[in-house]
């Protein structure tokens, strides 16, 4: 069976976690092997880089280089072997998050991010890049997301950002979807949890990956 790579995106507080877990269960119930992972992170090295990126102050370029370094290790050590085995790889965030957070959120040069993307996601012997086959984008108004996050836990560096930051991040996701509309499924994350789940399932079923 061919591997399948799905990523999940959205601003902090958009509520993607429970649905990623639900989708993992649905794929397992359908007899698929699932690799559930996240970015930054997913390998011992990338998890160390995650702790730095989420907690330490640094300039936007350093942040971009660290998330792409983490991504390189993650692809080589975990994602590519899992896809080669035929796993369904469900990844909580991938490169769209870098364009949204480091690019639009922090204002780092998008062209440079595209260069890093081409380096890190190059597929040997081809001209194509490793990209998710589907990106589920949980789109939520930043004001609602902030209300959901308030008091939930101690905020990390990004969660502590003002609403304006998340407006730019959300616009960044929109721009990525405009560039590659077929890769994206935009979910209205303001709906009830049940309605969001139905939309997530529908996005996967529509591609013939779950009955
Ligand atoms: P998140 O995925 O929301 O995990 P948790 O639910 O544990 O908080 O946290 C990851 C944070 O990292 C999130 O605020 C977005 C940020 N991030 C970037 O800034 N750039 C990236 O390339 C990635 C993958 C994440």
XYZ file of C-alpha atoms and ligand atoms in Angstrom:
236
model
C 0.000 0.000 0.000
C 1.292 3.477 -0.857
C 2.215 5.805 1.974
C 0.040 8.809 2.644
C 1.187 12.133 4.095
C -1.363 14.455 5.712
C -0.550 17.635 7.648
C -2.724 19.692 9.983
C -2.455 23.441 10.354
C -4.064 26.395 12.041
C -3.366 29.171 14.511
C -2.837 28.257 18.169
C -6.216 27.484 19.762
C -7.871 26.330 16.522
C -8.427 22.892 18.091
C -6.709 20.467 15.739
C -5.317 17.958 18.288
C -8.440 15.874 19.044
C -9.236 15.552 15.342
C -5.738 14.348 14.453
C -6.138 11.646 17.105
C -9.589 10.783 15.748
C -8.265 10.438 12.229
C -5.437 8.192 13.458
C -8.044 5.894 15.017
C -10.164 5.913 11.851
C -7.183 4.908 9.689
C -6.154 2.184 12.156
C -9.725 0.850 12.174
C -9.447 0.662 8.367
C -6.346 -1.514 8.756
C -3.677 1.117 8.067
C -0.445 1.585 10.004
C -0.356 5.156 11.304
C 2.656 7.295 12.199
C 1.435 10.168 14.332
C 3.941 12.981 14.632
C 4.401 16.743 14.965
C 6.554 19.722 14.029
C 8.765 21.109 15.204
C 9.665 17.702 16.595
C 9.046 14.042 15.893
C 12.627 12.829 16.464
C 14.889 13.172 19.533
C 16.964 15.892 17.839
C 13.963 17.759 16.439
C 12.250 17.685 19.853
C 15.327 19.380 21.350
C 15.119 22.047 18.649
C 11.384 22.403 19.369
C 12.095 23.261 22.999
C 14.476 26.014 21.871
C 12.112 27.438 19.247
C 9.095 27.482 21.578
C 10.834 28.893 24.636
C 13.903 30.946 23.739
C 13.897 34.448 22.293
C 15.690 34.583 18.921
C 15.517 36.491 15.672
C 13.179 35.300 12.942
C 15.983 33.955 10.742
C 17.369 31.806 13.564
C 13.864 30.518 14.174
C 13.377 29.686 10.491
C 16.724 27.878 10.301
C 15.982 25.853 13.420
C 12.510 24.738 12.276
C 13.929 23.702 8.897
C 16.832 21.878 10.590
C 14.288 20.046 12.734
C 12.230 19.311 9.594
C 15.247 17.875 7.776
C 15.950 15.438 10.600
C 12.259 14.596 10.913
C 11.938 13.850 7.187
C 15.057 11.707 7.050
C 14.640 9.792 10.298
C 10.886 9.380 10.549
C 8.651 10.621 7.719
C 10.432 9.170 4.654
C 10.939 5.699 6.216
C 7.282 5.647 7.341
C 6.031 6.593 3.866
C 8.327 3.979 2.314
C 6.724 1.348 4.590
C 3.282 2.429 3.404
C 2.201 4.171 6.621
C -0.322 6.948 6.891
C 1.760 9.820 8.290
C -0.337 12.337 10.221
C 1.774 15.382 11.012
C 0.640 18.127 13.384
C 2.023 21.129 11.409
C 4.570 21.158 8.576
C 6.130 23.786 6.282
C 2.968 25.870 5.880
C 3.430 26.760 9.564
C 6.858 28.202 8.792
C 5.445 30.415 6.027
C 2.591 31.446 8.316
C 4.509 31.980 11.607
C 8.076 32.904 10.639
C 7.073 34.440 7.299
C 3.834 36.340 7.812
C 3.785 36.352 11.634
C 7.368 37.445 12.231
C 7.968 39.049 8.854
C 10.832 36.857 7.635
C 11.511 36.890 3.887
C 9.198 34.458 2.070
C 11.597 33.967 -0.856
C 14.291 32.750 1.527
C 11.780 30.372 3.104
C 11.036 29.011 -0.380
C 14.755 28.363 -0.904
C 14.977 26.516 2.418
C 11.846 24.562 1.534
C 13.427 23.467 -1.751
C 16.645 22.399 -0.001
C 15.036 20.520 2.831
C 12.170 18.867 0.959
C 14.017 17.983 -2.262
C 13.375 14.412 -3.385
C 16.556 12.867 -4.763
C 16.401 12.064 -8.466
C 13.272 14.159 -9.080
C 12.414 17.827 -9.447
C 9.498 17.586 -7.024
C 9.445 18.405 -3.336
C 8.164 16.263 -0.516
C 4.828 17.854 0.421
C 1.750 16.542 2.191
C -0.849 15.077 -0.155
C -3.466 16.826 1.946
C -3.246 19.707 4.400
C -6.211 20.125 6.716
C -6.357 23.789 7.735
C -8.407 24.551 10.839
C -9.377 28.132 10.086
C -10.562 30.111 13.090
C -10.983 33.801 13.855
C -8.000 34.781 16.055
C -10.308 36.444 18.595
C -12.171 33.158 19.164
C -8.882 31.237 19.292
C -7.572 33.635 21.959
C -10.711 33.071 24.048
C -10.266 29.306 23.757
C -6.604 29.514 24.764
C -7.130 31.888 27.689
C -6.480 30.102 30.940
C -6.076 26.733 29.258
C -2.379 26.457 30.176
C 0.803 28.472 30.513
C 1.321 29.988 27.044
C 4.522 29.284 25.093
C 6.328 31.997 23.122
C 3.872 31.920 20.212
C 0.686 31.455 22.232
C 1.600 34.626 24.151
C 1.517 36.716 20.952
C -1.225 39.342 20.469
C -4.268 38.792 18.243
C -2.696 40.891 15.433
C 0.145 38.362 15.167
C -2.378 35.563 14.624
C -4.254 37.626 12.032
C -1.031 37.706 10.013
C -0.449 33.974 10.594
C -3.988 33.194 9.405
C -3.409 35.346 6.308
C -0.220 33.367 5.756
C -2.174 30.112 5.681
C -4.644 31.691 3.274
C -1.821 32.697 0.944
C -0.375 29.171 0.973
C -3.791 27.747 0.160
C -4.174 30.221 -2.721
C -0.884 28.942 -4.156
C -1.876 25.263 -3.918
C -5.672 25.088 -3.498
C -5.906 21.368 -4.332
C -3.574 20.358 -1.503
C -5.705 22.142 1.109
C -8.983 21.411 2.850
C -10.079 24.515 4.762
C -12.239 23.620 7.752
C -14.407 26.181 9.521
C -13.099 25.572 13.040
C -15.696 27.881 14.628
C -18.289 25.103 14.268
C -19.121 22.582 16.991
C -16.536 19.862 17.569
C -18.834 17.297 15.928
C -19.345 19.413 12.820
C -15.594 20.048 12.524
C -14.957 16.294 12.782
C -17.492 15.583 10.023
C -15.704 18.070 7.754
C -12.295 16.542 8.522
C -13.584 13.054 7.758
C -15.289 14.282 4.592
C -12.032 15.865 3.341
C -10.265 12.500 3.675
C -13.145 10.423 2.315
C -13.543 12.717 -0.691
C -10.013 11.724 -1.704
C -10.882 8.052 -1.435
C -8.572 7.357 1.496
C -11.262 6.216 3.955
C -14.589 4.555 3.232
P 1.540 23.445 18.507
O 1.630 22.682 17.241
O 0.379 24.362 18.641
O 1.637 22.398 19.653
P 0.977 22.482 21.091
O -0.446 22.105 20.841
O 1.784 21.505 21.866
O 1.158 23.909 21.555
O 2.853 24.300 18.823
C 3.847 24.508 17.945
C 4.156 25.976 17.856
O 5.248 26.165 16.985
C 2.995 26.786 17.292
O 2.844 27.977 18.042
C 3.461 27.160 15.909
C 4.953 27.129 16.006
N 5.634 26.763 14.746
C 6.351 27.717 14.062
O 6.423 28.866 14.488
N 6.983 27.368 12.893
C 6.927 26.121 12.393
O 7.506 25.845 11.309
C 6.172 25.132 13.104
C 6.097 23.732 12.581
C 5.537 25.497 14.279
